[in-house]
């Protein structure tokens, strides 16, 4: 079983729509959860972090965490073509040091 | 604030040759990471340093990969000898901690192609 699972996509949405990206993780001891955006040929860029159950909003982005279901999601409202990228979910593996475990990423395509 | 610096940005070598990558973290960041990202996959942690000590190198292929972080600032990652499957992007990241929350920032990466 993979530690962090994401649908590889591509997820295609029209401009202005809501894009919903999902991620599940296997380690119940995980404490920190991150969404990174990665444009083709570029390095990952942190866009959201979430540490407790519920929703966290930042501009057009909302991260949702449900530790009981071991599920974290990212909603992008009013999607723009510039949001087209691969979105990586990352989770700390638990323990005393913050070892990040990444999923394989979901490719998002926003069409004009 | 300057970001994480890496060099070179691109490297092409033949198999069995050696190669070294350099990373300069964000000033004041005590923790430094090296990741390997193969095309189509998420980054995989190779080694984590806390200051100049190794915290986690469980996924580092120690028969061919080595890394050091002298003086707790810059770091180098070396591959010797390289194999075809080492073709990947090597990402360096550094982090700071606020309370128990930690944020990692990535450098631009070094693209390695092994022929």
Tab-separated table of C-alpha atoms in Angstrom, chain A:
chain	number	residue	atom	x	y	z
A	1	UNK	CA	0.000	0.000	0.000
A	2	UNK	CA	1.341	3.390	-1.009
A	3	UNK	CA	1.818	5.792	1.876
A	4	UNK	CA	0.244	8.750	0.082
A	5	UNK	CA	-2.148	8.177	-2.791
A	6	UNK	CA	-3.417	10.586	-5.390
A	7	UNK	CA	-5.245	10.149	-8.658
A	8	UNK	CA	-2.696	10.977	-11.351
A	9	UNK	CA	-5.324	12.607	-13.583
A	10	UNK	CA	-5.396	14.641	-15.646
A	11	UNK	CA	-8.279	16.436	-14.016
A	12	UNK	CA	-9.814	18.749	-16.589
A	13	UNK	CA	-12.007	21.671	-15.546
A	14	UNK	CA	-13.234	24.745	-17.428
A	15	UNK	CA	-12.068	28.196	-16.434
A	16	UNK	CA	-14.081	29.554	-13.517
A	17	UNK	CA	-15.061	26.130	-12.185
A	18	UNK	CA	-14.086	24.535	-8.873
A	19	UNK	CA	-11.277	21.996	-9.052
A	20	UNK	CA	-11.277	19.310	-6.368
A	21	UNK	CA	-8.076	17.387	-5.683
A	22	UNK	CA	-7.990	14.450	-3.300
A	23	UNK	CA	-5.359	12.593	-1.326
A	24	UNK	CA	-5.405	9.655	1.099
A	25	UNK	CA	-2.625	8.580	3.425
A	26	UNK	CA	-1.859	5.411	5.317
A	27	UNK	CA	-0.001	6.544	8.462
A	28	UNK	CA	-2.527	7.377	11.201
A	29	UNK	CA	0.239	9.118	13.127
A	30	UNK	CA	0.678	11.777	10.440
A	31	UNK	CA	0.401	15.267	11.843
A	32	UNK	CA	1.118	17.749	9.075
A	33	UNK	CA	-0.321	17.945	5.581
A	34	UNK	CA	0.769	20.033	2.657
A	35	UNK	CA	-0.236	20.832	-0.895
A	36	UNK	CA	2.504	21.787	-3.315
A	37	UNK	CA	2.029	23.040	-6.857
A	38	UNK	CA	4.581	22.047	-9.474
A	39	UNK	CA	4.663	23.563	-12.920
A	40	UNK	CA	6.307	21.515	-15.652
A	41	UNK	CA	10.070	21.753	-15.348
A	42	UNK	CA	9.901	23.679	-12.085
A	43	UNK	CA	10.350	22.770	-8.432
A	44	UNK	CA	7.449	22.271	-5.998
A	45	UNK	CA	5.957	25.416	-4.495
A	46	UNK	CA	4.072	25.299	-1.194
A	47	UNK	CA	0.525	26.598	-1.514
A	48	UNK	CA	-1.272	25.267	1.575
A	49	UNK	CA	-0.534	23.587	4.866
A	50	UNK	CA	-3.078	22.158	7.294
A	51	UNK	CA	-2.569	20.591	10.694
A	52	UNK	CA	-6.014	20.099	12.256
A	53	UNK	CA	-9.326	18.638	11.139
A	54	UNK	CA	-11.616	20.904	9.184
A	55	UNK	CA	-11.165	23.526	6.507
A	56	UNK	CA	-8.458	26.114	5.965
A	57	UNK	CA	-8.977	28.832	3.402
A	58	UNK	CA	-6.398	31.025	1.671
A	59	UNK	CA	-7.704	33.114	-1.189
A	60	UNK	CA	-9.074	30.797	-3.864
A	61	UNK	CA	-7.645	27.719	-2.155
A	62	UNK	CA	-9.295	25.652	0.572
A	63	UNK	CA	-7.633	22.659	2.189
A	64	UNK	CA	-9.798	20.115	3.987
A	65	UNK	CA	-8.515	17.525	6.448
A	66	UNK	CA	-10.310	14.516	7.904
A	67	UNK	CA	-7.912	12.520	10.058
A	68	UNK	CA	-10.501	9.860	10.913
A	69	UNK	CA	-10.863	9.050	7.223
A	70	UNK	CA	-7.162	9.731	6.522
A	71	UNK	CA	-8.174	12.080	3.774
A	72	UNK	CA	-7.024	15.530	2.718
A	73	UNK	CA	-8.313	17.566	-0.183
A	74	UNK	CA	-7.655	20.829	-1.977
A	75	UNK	CA	-10.366	22.934	-3.568
A	76	UNK	CA	-9.483	25.629	-6.070
A	77	UNK	CA	-12.303	28.073	-6.698
A	78	UNK	CA	-12.624	30.142	-9.857
A	79	UNK	CA	-9.961	28.022	-11.564
A	80	UNK	CA	-7.693	29.853	-13.977
A	81	UNK	CA	-5.572	28.501	-16.854
A	82	UNK	CA	-2.538	29.546	-14.790
A	83	UNK	CA	-3.600	26.951	-12.192
A	84	UNK	CA	-2.764	24.209	-14.698
A	85	UNK	CA	0.010	22.257	-12.989
A	86	UNK	CA	0.666	19.097	-11.017
A	87	UNK	CA	-0.526	19.248	-7.417
A	88	UNK	CA	1.474	17.195	-4.927
A	89	UNK	CA	0.054	16.093	-1.612
A	90	UNK	CA	2.675	15.647	1.106
A	91	UNK	CA	2.321	14.222	4.584
A	92	UNK	CA	4.706	13.957	7.485
A	93	UNK	CA	5.512	10.385	8.282
A	94	UNK	CA	5.144	10.946	11.996
A	95	UNK	CA	7.887	10.493	14.550
A	96	UNK	CA	10.293	13.043	15.936
A	97	UNK	CA	11.433	14.574	12.637
A	98	UNK	CA	9.400	16.089	9.873
A	99	UNK	CA	10.011	13.588	7.084
A	100	UNK	CA	7.736	14.498	4.176
A	101	UNK	CA	6.224	11.715	2.089
A	102	UNK	CA	4.846	12.817	-1.260
A	103	UNK	CA	2.146	11.396	-3.440
A	104	UNK	CA	2.716	11.064	-7.173
A	105	UNK	CA	0.682	14.190	-7.872
A	106	UNK	CA	-2.507	15.034	-9.746
A	107	UNK	CA	-2.209	16.877	-13.012
A	108	UNK	CA	-4.790	19.675	-13.322
A	109	UNK	CA	-5.736	21.179	-16.671
A	110	UNK	CA	-7.863	24.324	-16.718
A	111	UNK	CA	-9.229	25.132	-20.146
A	112	UNK	CA	-10.104	28.712	-21.159
